[in-house]
Amino acid sequence: MRIPAVIAGALMLLTGLATAADRAPMRESDANLFVFTDFPAAPVPAGTVDLVRMGGGKLALAFADPVRPQTPGEKAGIFHRPAESEEWTHLGSTGGEHAKFASVATADRWILFPFGETSPTRPIEAVVAGSRAELVVGRIPALPGPFQALSATVINNQIHLIGQTRRGSLEGHFLRLNTLAPVWAVIENTPVFSADQVLLASLHQSLYLFAHDSGADRTSAWSYSSLRGWRSLREPPVNVTGALVSRSGDAHLLFFGTPEHPQSIIGYHVTTDGWALMGEVPAARDLIAVGQITELSKELFLPDAVIELEAQMQPTKYGWRDNLVLIAFMVIMVGIGVYLARRERTKADYFRGGRQIPFWASGLSLFATGASGISLMAMPGRAFEDDWAYLTISFFIAATYPLVLLVYVPIARRLNVKTANEYLERRYNLGLRLFGSVVYSLNQIMARLAAIMILPAIAISVIAGIPMETSILIMGLVTTLYATLGGLEGVIWTDVIQAVVMLIAVFLCATWALIALNADPSTAFAAIQSAEKLRSFDLTLSLLGPTSLVLFANVVATTVSMIGDQNFIQRVQCTPTEKDARKAVLTQISVAVPLNVILFSLGTILFLFYRERPEMLNPTIRADGIFPLFAAQNLPAGLAGLVIAALFAATMSTLSSAINSTANLGVE
């Protein structure tokens, strides 16, 4: 049987299994998105309460209650509980019984900012040293006057405050303080709002402001970053300024205990600018009197208890039929290696495929080797989260490939070197050749292989329920088996199958998402334009971001280094002629560039899809996992398994090439 016939049969089997799978309906679950755990309650009366968890868990919780206790024996002020203890310690009074507080947490301290007509302007610190804490007043500069409404958050070492000096004011006062050089700075270009309640939150390097005007019964929302300034956001469906807010996952802000819906957990997804009901706290809890969380934390304070919550993945369509497709894919990979093992007779056969590999197979292998699971997930994830700036890498690669075609391919073929490092010995000495081989091998084994396996394994564990360690073991063992048995020929022909599986999965998901979107084209395009999702070439002369200059320099450096890539050397030497080697390189680029365009298009389509369905976005999923998440949620059972198989394929194709090329260096 000829190899192409075996490949065609294997692809038909996989496609048949995927398309013949039962169209199982979406599994419904009445389980809450969050799991709750009770912790010891604080000895404070119900009232305005602030909660903080310090960085690294050094300070478990701290509370401020400015309300004078009504029950004998109760205390007002700051309470502290170390992470390893269940006992609460009263640190002292806040000194402002009638004041309200905004608060922030840094790695070793909790800072209270009092506000209100009669409140002092001097912040109060709870400084932490090990399991101990003490109150400090006067270290942070006083606020520039009393505030009627105030909220605070921290990014890196900078504290950000926003509020109003008098009720009904239309100008927000936006202040920033670097804790390393404590001087308040007024930030220009603040949004114009009228509010008696404000809430400030942070995620990554951006700020999110929510302001409620009780007179107009309206809550407005903005985001702020140093690069883009202030931007208006979708208005929240309810007033969220009286709630607790906490970051969750990669792109969610969660609001607990809004005044109108005290039991509800309302989520805001910063990428899609979408609001959704994410779940509810236990029915016995009362969140109305709770203040705000000021740092990423799993713990929430309620007046009658302290609870910890953890987000869990919602059920999807992924099931046993998808695992069947995945098992079939793995069996086919091993079968190809076993079938080709009897064909390997010499070292040239094993590491060069007998120089009889068709150019299209070598080109698809080059493509599959470069298209790891990371790129298959990261490209749509990047387009979903941001824009198309990184797509320009594909066009820059195409522009620099004449160097590969006209210089590198002839050098690799005419010098007839067995490894890229053999030239180093001819030009310099044996020591430099050995040094180059060791550096390449260590980079492949200890850096590249680990990186390309971990990200898909994490996504697969969350979406498909396959433990991360199991995914890594399966990919590693199966790949090592067929790469060892079949040599380079086994690597290339499995790469061909894996490349086709990747192409089918991406085309399938992009088409399915476009149909499922069901949106008016003009409305969809307006949303894309408004979010600047199609921005690609950034001609700014800066080295501080993914500008075209930075990306082009990266591509040039990568292209120049290709002459030292053993994977490239093997692929251009396994074809019958130098002309075929050039065709192989052209095949790679002609497949990679269109696929990358489709991957970025898929990310933009998924942005539009989830923009109208924010309730389907789980806090446990990072942007890189949006492609497999969509497949697991929306594709029929069986086809979702084909997408997970594509992630395995993208990872294993890079893995097998690294194994074979490193073995080639070791043998030589």
JSON list of C-alpha atoms in Angstrom, two decimals, residues 261-421:
[
{"chain": "A", "resi": 261, "resn": "HIS", "atom": "CA", "xyz": [-30.11, 42.01, 43.64]},
{"chain": "A", "resi": 262, "resn": "PRO", "atom": "CA", "xyz": [-28.26, 41.19, 46.87]},
{"chain": "A", "resi": 263, "resn": "GLN", "atom": "CA", "xyz": [-27.98, 37.45, 46.17]},
{"chain": "A", "resi": 264, "resn": "SER", "atom": "CA", "xyz": [-26.83, 37.73, 42.55]},
{"chain": "A", "resi": 265, "resn": "ILE", "atom": "CA", "xyz": [-23.31, 37.50, 41.14]},
{"chain": "A", "resi": 266, "resn": "ILE", "atom": "CA", "xyz": [-23.13, 39.78, 38.12]},
{"chain": "A", "resi": 267, "resn": "GLY", "atom": "CA", "xyz": [-20.21, 39.45, 35.72]},
{"chain": "A", "resi": 268, "resn": "TYR", "atom": "CA", "xyz": [-18.68, 41.98, 33.36]},
{"chain": "A", "resi": 269, "resn": "HIS", "atom": "CA", "xyz": [-16.40, 40.67, 30.61]},
{"chain": "A", "resi": 270, "resn": "VAL", "atom": "CA", "xyz": [-13.93, 43.42, 29.75]},
{"chain": "A", "resi": 271, "resn": "THR", "atom": "CA", "xyz": [-13.05, 42.09, 26.29]},
{"chain": "A", "resi": 272, "resn": "THR", "atom": "CA", "xyz": [-16.57, 41.80, 24.89]},
{"chain": "A", "resi": 273, "resn": "ASP", "atom": "CA", "xyz": [-17.97, 44.67, 27.00]},
{"chain": "A", "resi": 274, "resn": "GLY", "atom": "CA", "xyz": [-20.77, 42.32, 28.06]},
{"chain": "A", "resi": 275, "resn": "TRP", "atom": "CA", "xyz": [-22.82, 41.92, 31.26]},
{"chain": "A", "resi": 276, "resn": "ALA", "atom": "CA", "xyz": [-24.33, 38.65, 32.47]},
{"chain": "A", "resi": 277, "resn": "LEU", "atom": "CA", "xyz": [-25.79, 36.96, 35.52]},
{"chain": "A", "resi": 278, "resn": "MET", "atom": "CA", "xyz": [-23.08, 34.49, 36.61]},
{"chain": "A", "resi": 279, "resn": "GLY", "atom": "CA", "xyz": [-24.76, 32.83, 39.61]},
{"chain": "A", "resi": 280, "resn": "GLU", "atom": "CA", "xyz": [-25.98, 33.42, 43.16]},
{"chain": "A", "resi": 281, "resn": "VAL", "atom": "CA", "xyz": [-24.53, 33.27, 46.64]},
{"chain": "A", "resi": 282, "resn": "PRO", "atom": "CA", "xyz": [-26.15, 30.82, 49.10]},
{"chain": "A", "resi": 283, "resn": "ALA", "atom": "CA", "xyz": [-29.73, 31.87, 49.79]},
{"chain": "A", "resi": 284, "resn": "ALA", "atom": "CA", "xyz": [-29.14, 32.48, 53.52]},
{"chain": "A", "resi": 285, "resn": "ARG", "atom": "CA", "xyz": [-26.58, 35.22, 52.89]},
{"chain": "A", "resi": 286, "resn": "ASP", "atom": "CA", "xyz": [-27.27, 38.94, 52.99]},
{"chain": "A", "resi": 287, "resn": "LEU", "atom": "CA", "xyz": [-24.93, 41.09, 50.91]},
{"chain": "A", "resi": 288, "resn": "ILE", "atom": "CA", "xyz": [-26.63, 44.48, 51.17]},
{"chain": "A", "resi": 289, "resn": "ALA", "atom": "CA", "xyz": [-24.39, 45.83, 53.96]},
{"chain": "A", "resi": 290, "resn": "VAL", "atom": "CA", "xyz": [-21.09, 44.65, 52.54]},
{"chain": "A", "resi": 291, "resn": "GLY", "atom": "CA", "xyz": [-18.39, 46.95, 51.22]},
{"chain": "A", "resi": 292, "resn": "GLN", "atom": "CA", "xyz": [-15.92, 46.15, 48.48]},
{"chain": "A", "resi": 293, "resn": "ILE", "atom": "CA", "xyz": [-13.11, 43.73, 47.71]},
{"chain": "A", "resi": 294, "resn": "THR", "atom": "CA", "xyz": [-10.04, 45.69, 46.70]},
{"chain": "A", "resi": 295, "resn": "GLU", "atom": "CA", "xyz": [-7.74, 42.96, 45.46]},
{"chain": "A", "resi": 296, "resn": "LEU", "atom": "CA", "xyz": [-7.91, 39.71, 43.53]},
{"chain": "A", "resi": 297, "resn": "SER", "atom": "CA", "xyz": [-9.15, 37.22, 46.08]},
{"chain": "A", "resi": 298, "resn": "LYS", "atom": "CA", "xyz": [-11.17, 34.05, 46.39]},
{"chain": "A", "resi": 299, "resn": "GLU", "atom": "CA", "xyz": [-12.60, 35.10, 49.75]},
{"chain": "A", "resi": 300, "resn": "LEU", "atom": "CA", "xyz": [-15.68, 37.24, 50.36]},
{"chain": "A", "resi": 301, "resn": "PHE", "atom": "CA", "xyz": [-16.97, 38.68, 53.60]},
{"chain": "A", "resi": 302, "resn": "LEU", "atom": "CA", "xyz": [-20.65, 38.47, 54.45]},
{"chain": "A", "resi": 303, "resn": "PRO", "atom": "CA", "xyz": [-22.17, 39.90, 57.65]},
{"chain": "A", "resi": 304, "resn": "ASP", "atom": "CA", "xyz": [-22.79, 36.43, 59.08]},
{"chain": "A", "resi": 305, "resn": "ALA", "atom": "CA", "xyz": [-19.77, 34.56, 57.67]},
{"chain": "A", "resi": 306, "resn": "VAL", "atom": "CA", "xyz": [-16.63, 34.60, 55.57]},
{"chain": "A", "resi": 307, "resn": "ILE", "atom": "CA", "xyz": [-16.88, 32.44, 52.48]},
{"chain": "A", "resi": 308, "resn": "GLU", "atom": "CA", "xyz": [-14.46, 31.34, 49.81]},
{"chain": "A", "resi": 309, "resn": "LEU", "atom": "CA", "xyz": [-15.64, 30.80, 46.26]},
{"chain": "A", "resi": 310, "resn": "GLU", "atom": "CA", "xyz": [-14.05, 29.06, 43.31]},
{"chain": "A", "resi": 311, "resn": "ALA", "atom": "CA", "xyz": [-15.33, 29.18, 39.73]},
{"chain": "A", "resi": 312, "resn": "GLN", "atom": "CA", "xyz": [-15.93, 25.85, 38.01]},
{"chain": "A", "resi": 313, "resn": "MET", "atom": "CA", "xyz": [-16.30, 24.98, 34.35]},
{"chain": "A", "resi": 314, "resn": "GLN", "atom": "CA", "xyz": [-19.87, 24.77, 33.06]},
{"chain": "A", "resi": 315, "resn": "PRO", "atom": "CA", "xyz": [-20.97, 21.57, 31.26]},
{"chain": "A", "resi": 316, "resn": "THR", "atom": "CA", "xyz": [-20.47, 21.54, 27.48]},
{"chain": "A", "resi": 317, "resn": "LYS", "atom": "CA", "xyz": [-21.35, 19.19, 24.64]},
{"chain": "A", "resi": 318, "resn": "TYR", "atom": "CA", "xyz": [-17.98, 17.47, 24.88]},
{"chain": "A", "resi": 319, "resn": "GLY", "atom": "CA", "xyz": [-18.48, 13.78, 25.74]},
{"chain": "A", "resi": 320, "resn": "TRP", "atom": "CA", "xyz": [-17.45, 10.19, 25.11]},
{"chain": "A", "resi": 321, "resn": "ARG", "atom": "CA", "xyz": [-17.99, 10.46, 21.35]},
{"chain": "A", "resi": 322, "resn": "ASP", "atom": "CA", "xyz": [-15.37, 13.19, 21.19]},
{"chain": "A", "resi": 323, "resn": "ASN", "atom": "CA", "xyz": [-12.98, 11.05, 23.20]},
{"chain": "A", "resi": 324, "resn": "LEU", "atom": "CA", "xyz": [-13.60, 8.26, 20.69]},
{"chain": "A", "resi": 325, "resn": "VAL", "atom": "CA", "xyz": [-12.44, 10.55, 17.86]},
{"chain": "A", "resi": 326, "resn": "LEU", "atom": "CA", "xyz": [-9.39, 11.47, 19.93]},
{"chain": "A", "resi": 327, "resn": "ILE", "atom": "CA", "xyz": [-8.53, 7.82, 20.60]},
{"chain": "A", "resi": 328, "resn": "ALA", "atom": "CA", "xyz": [-8.88, 7.00, 16.90]},
{"chain": "A", "resi": 329, "resn": "PHE", "atom": "CA", "xyz": [-6.51, 9.85, 16.07]},
{"chain": "A", "resi": 330, "resn": "MET", "atom": "CA", "xyz": [-3.88, 8.52, 18.49]},
{"chain": "A", "resi": 331, "resn": "VAL", "atom": "CA", "xyz": [-4.20, 4.95, 17.17]},
{"chain": "A", "resi": 332, "resn": "ILE", "atom": "CA", "xyz": [-3.72, 6.20, 13.60]},
{"chain": "A", "resi": 333, "resn": "MET", "atom": "CA", "xyz": [-0.56, 8.10, 14.60]},
{"chain": "A", "resi": 334, "resn": "VAL", "atom": "CA", "xyz": [0.98, 4.98, 16.17]},
{"chain": "A", "resi": 335, "resn": "GLY", "atom": "CA", "xyz": [-0.20, 2.86, 13.25]},
{"chain": "A", "resi": 336, "resn": "ILE", "atom": "CA", "xyz": [1.65, 5.08, 10.75]},
{"chain": "A", "resi": 337, "resn": "GLY", "atom": "CA", "xyz": [4.84, 4.70, 12.79]},
{"chain": "A", "resi": 338, "resn": "VAL", "atom": "CA", "xyz": [4.48, 0.91, 12.95]},
{"chain": "A", "resi": 339, "resn": "TYR", "atom": "CA", "xyz": [3.75, 0.67, 9.21]},
{"chain": "A", "resi": 340, "resn": "LEU", "atom": "CA", "xyz": [6.83, 2.73, 8.30]},
{"chain": "A", "resi": 341, "resn": "ALA", "atom": "CA", "xyz": [9.20, 1.03, 10.75]},
{"chain": "A", "resi": 342, "resn": "ARG", "atom": "CA", "xyz": [9.86, -1.85, 8.32]},
{"chain": "A", "resi": 343, "resn": "ARG", "atom": "CA", "xyz": [10.90, 0.61, 5.58]},
{"chain": "A", "resi": 344, "resn": "GLU", "atom": "CA", "xyz": [13.84, 2.10, 7.52]},
{"chain": "A", "resi": 345, "resn": "ARG", "atom": "CA", "xyz": [17.08, 0.37, 6.43]},
{"chain": "A", "resi": 346, "resn": "THR", "atom": "CA", "xyz": [19.86, 2.95, 6.76]},
{"chain": "A", "resi": 347, "resn": "LYS", "atom": "CA", "xyz": [20.62, 6.13, 8.68]},
{"chain": "A", "resi": 348, "resn": "ALA", "atom": "CA", "xyz": [19.83, 8.11, 5.52]},
{"chain": "A", "resi": 349, "resn": "ASP", "atom": "CA", "xyz": [16.42, 6.46, 5.42]},
{"chain": "A", "resi": 350, "resn": "TYR", "atom": "CA", "xyz": [15.81, 7.16, 9.09]},
{"chain": "A", "resi": 351, "resn": "PHE", "atom": "CA", "xyz": [16.85, 10.84, 9.16]},
{"chain": "A", "resi": 352, "resn": "ARG", "atom": "CA", "xyz": [16.29, 11.85, 5.50]},
{"chain": "A", "resi": 353, "resn": "GLY", "atom": "CA", "xyz": [13.34, 9.70, 4.44]},
{"chain": "A", "resi": 354, "resn": "GLY", "atom": "CA", "xyz": [15.51, 8.17, 1.72]},
{"chain": "A", "resi": 355, "resn": "ARG", "atom": "CA", "xyz": [15.28, 11.54, -0.06]},
{"chain": "A", "resi": 356, "resn": "GLN", "atom": "CA", "xyz": [12.03, 10.37, -1.64]},
{"chain": "A", "resi": 357, "resn": "ILE", "atom": "CA", "xyz": [9.51, 12.56, 0.18]},
{"chain": "A", "resi": 358, "resn": "PRO", "atom": "CA", "xyz": [7.17, 14.51, -2.16]},
{"chain": "A", "resi": 359, "resn": "PHE", "atom": "CA", "xyz": [7.57, 18.27, -1.97]},
{"chain": "A", "resi": 360, "resn": "TRP", "atom": "CA", "xyz": [3.97, 18.81, -0.83]},
{"chain": "A", "resi": 361, "resn": "ALA", "atom": "CA", "xyz": [4.39, 16.39, 2.08]},
{"chain": "A", "resi": 362, "resn": "SER", "atom": "CA", "xyz": [7.65, 18.07, 3.13]},
{"chain": "A", "resi": 363, "resn": "GLY", "atom": "CA", "xyz": [5.98, 21.48, 2.86]},
{"chain": "A", "resi": 364, "resn": "LEU", "atom": "CA", "xyz": [2.99, 20.41, 4.96]},
{"chain": "A", "resi": 365, "resn": "SER", "atom": "CA", "xyz": [5.44, 18.98, 7.50]},
{"chain": "A", "resi": 366, "resn": "LEU", "atom": "CA", "xyz": [7.27, 22.32, 7.65]},
{"chain": "A", "resi": 367, "resn": "PHE", "atom": "CA", "xyz": [3.92, 24.02, 8.19]},
{"chain": "A", "resi": 368, "resn": "ALA", "atom": "CA", "xyz": [2.80, 21.57, 10.89]},
{"chain": "A", "resi": 369, "resn": "THR", "atom": "CA", "xyz": [6.15, 21.83, 12.68]},
{"chain": "A", "resi": 370, "resn": "GLY", "atom": "CA", "xyz": [5.82, 25.60, 12.92]},
{"chain": "A", "resi": 371, "resn": "ALA", "atom": "CA", "xyz": [2.10, 25.58, 13.78]},
{"chain": "A", "resi": 372, "resn": "SER", "atom": "CA", "xyz": [2.21, 24.42, 17.39]},
{"chain": "A", "resi": 373, "resn": "GLY", "atom": "CA", "xyz": [-0.77, 24.14, 19.70]},
{"chain": "A", "resi": 374, "resn": "ILE", "atom": "CA", "xyz": [0.22, 27.50, 21.14]},
{"chain": "A", "resi": 375, "resn": "SER", "atom": "CA", "xyz": [-0.17, 29.28, 17.80]},
{"chain": "A", "resi": 376, "resn": "LEU", "atom": "CA", "xyz": [-3.42, 27.43, 17.03]},
{"chain": "A", "resi": 377, "resn": "MET", "atom": "CA", "xyz": [-4.89, 28.79, 20.27]},
{"chain": "A", "resi": 378, "resn": "ALA", "atom": "CA", "xyz": [-3.03, 32.09, 20.60]},
{"chain": "A", "resi": 379, "resn": "MET", "atom": "CA", "xyz": [-3.92, 33.56, 17.20]},
{"chain": "A", "resi": 380, "resn": "PRO", "atom": "CA", "xyz": [-7.72, 33.47, 17.59]},
{"chain": "A", "resi": 381, "resn": "GLY", "atom": "CA", "xyz": [-7.23, 34.31, 21.27]},
{"chain": "A", "resi": 382, "resn": "ARG", "atom": "CA", "xyz": [-5.25, 37.41, 20.36]},
{"chain": "A", "resi": 383, "resn": "ALA", "atom": "CA", "xyz": [-7.82, 38.55, 17.80]},
{"chain": "A", "resi": 384, "resn": "PHE", "atom": "CA", "xyz": [-10.61, 37.90, 20.30]},
{"chain": "A", "resi": 385, "resn": "GLU", "atom": "CA", "xyz": [-8.88, 39.82, 23.09]},
{"chain": "A", "resi": 386, "resn": "ASP", "atom": "CA", "xyz": [-7.22, 42.62, 21.14]},
{"chain": "A", "resi": 387, "resn": "ASP", "atom": "CA", "xyz": [-6.61, 43.11, 17.41]},
{"chain": "A", "resi": 388, "resn": "TRP", "atom": "CA", "xyz": [-4.76, 41.78, 14.34]},
{"chain": "A", "resi": 389, "resn": "ALA", "atom": "CA", "xyz": [-1.38, 43.34, 15.08]},
{"chain": "A", "resi": 390, "resn": "TYR", "atom": "CA", "xyz": [0.39, 39.96, 15.29]},
{"chain": "A", "resi": 391, "resn": "LEU", "atom": "CA", "xyz": [-1.02, 38.86, 11.93]},
{"chain": "A", "resi": 392, "resn": "THR", "atom": "CA", "xyz": [1.54, 41.12, 10.29]},
{"chain": "A", "resi": 393, "resn": "ILE", "atom": "CA", "xyz": [4.16, 38.54, 11.30]},
{"chain": "A", "resi": 394, "resn": "SER", "atom": "CA", "xyz": [2.79, 36.26, 8.56]},
{"chain": "A", "resi": 395, "resn": "PHE", "atom": "CA", "xyz": [3.18, 38.94, 5.89]},
{"chain": "A", "resi": 396, "resn": "PHE", "atom": "CA", "xyz": [6.67, 39.82, 7.10]},
{"chain": "A", "resi": 397, "resn": "ILE", "atom": "CA", "xyz": [7.65, 36.14, 6.94]},
{"chain": "A", "resi": 398, "resn": "ALA", "atom": "CA", "xyz": [6.37, 35.92, 3.36]},
{"chain": "A", "resi": 399, "resn": "ALA", "atom": "CA", "xyz": [8.40, 39.05, 2.52]},
{"chain": "A", "resi": 400, "resn": "THR", "atom": "CA", "xyz": [11.63, 37.59, 3.95]},
{"chain": "A", "resi": 401, "resn": "TYR", "atom": "CA", "xyz": [11.24, 34.12, 2.42]},
{"chain": "A", "resi": 402, "resn": "PRO", "atom": "CA", "xyz": [13.16, 34.95, -0.78]},
{"chain": "A", "resi": 403, "resn": "LEU", "atom": "CA", "xyz": [16.23, 34.71, 1.47]},
{"chain": "A", "resi": 404, "resn": "VAL", "atom": "CA", "xyz": [15.21, 31.15, 2.38]},
{"chain": "A", "resi": 405, "resn": "LEU", "atom": "CA", "xyz": [14.41, 30.17, -1.21]},
{"chain": "A", "resi": 406, "resn": "LEU", "atom": "CA", "xyz": [17.42, 31.72, -2.93]},
{"chain": "A", "resi": 407, "resn": "VAL", "atom": "CA", "xyz": [20.11, 31.34, -0.28]},
{"chain": "A", "resi": 408, "resn": "TYR", "atom": "CA", "xyz": [19.33, 28.84, 2.47]},
{"chain": "A", "resi": 409, "resn": "VAL", "atom": "CA", "xyz": [17.86, 26.03, 0.36]},
{"chain": "A", "resi": 410, "resn": "PRO", "atom": "CA", "xyz": [20.82, 25.98, -2.09]},
{"chain": "A", "resi": 411, "resn": "ILE", "atom": "CA", "xyz": [23.30, 26.08, 0.81]},
{"chain": "A", "resi": 412, "resn": "ALA", "atom": "CA", "xyz": [21.62, 23.21, 2.65]},
{"chain": "A", "resi": 413, "resn": "ARG", "atom": "CA", "xyz": [21.36, 21.08, -0.52]},
{"chain": "A", "resi": 414, "resn": "ARG", "atom": "CA", "xyz": [24.76, 21.76, -2.14]},
{"chain": "A", "resi": 415, "resn": "LEU", "atom": "CA", "xyz": [26.89, 21.51, 1.00]},
{"chain": "A", "resi": 416, "resn": "ASN", "atom": "CA", "xyz": [25.16, 18.18, 1.69]},
{"chain": "A", "resi": 417, "resn": "VAL", "atom": "CA", "xyz": [25.57, 18.63, 5.45]},
{"chain": "A", "resi": 418, "resn": "LYS", "atom": "CA", "xyz": [23.79, 16.10, 7.65]},
{"chain": "A", "resi": 419, "resn": "THR", "atom": "CA", "xyz": [23.18, 18.65, 10.41]},
{"chain": "A", "resi": 420, "resn": "ALA", "atom": "CA", "xyz": [23.07, 22.43, 10.54]},
{"chain": "A", "resi": 421, "resn": "ASN", "atom": "CA", "xyz": [26.01, 22.43, 12.94]}
]
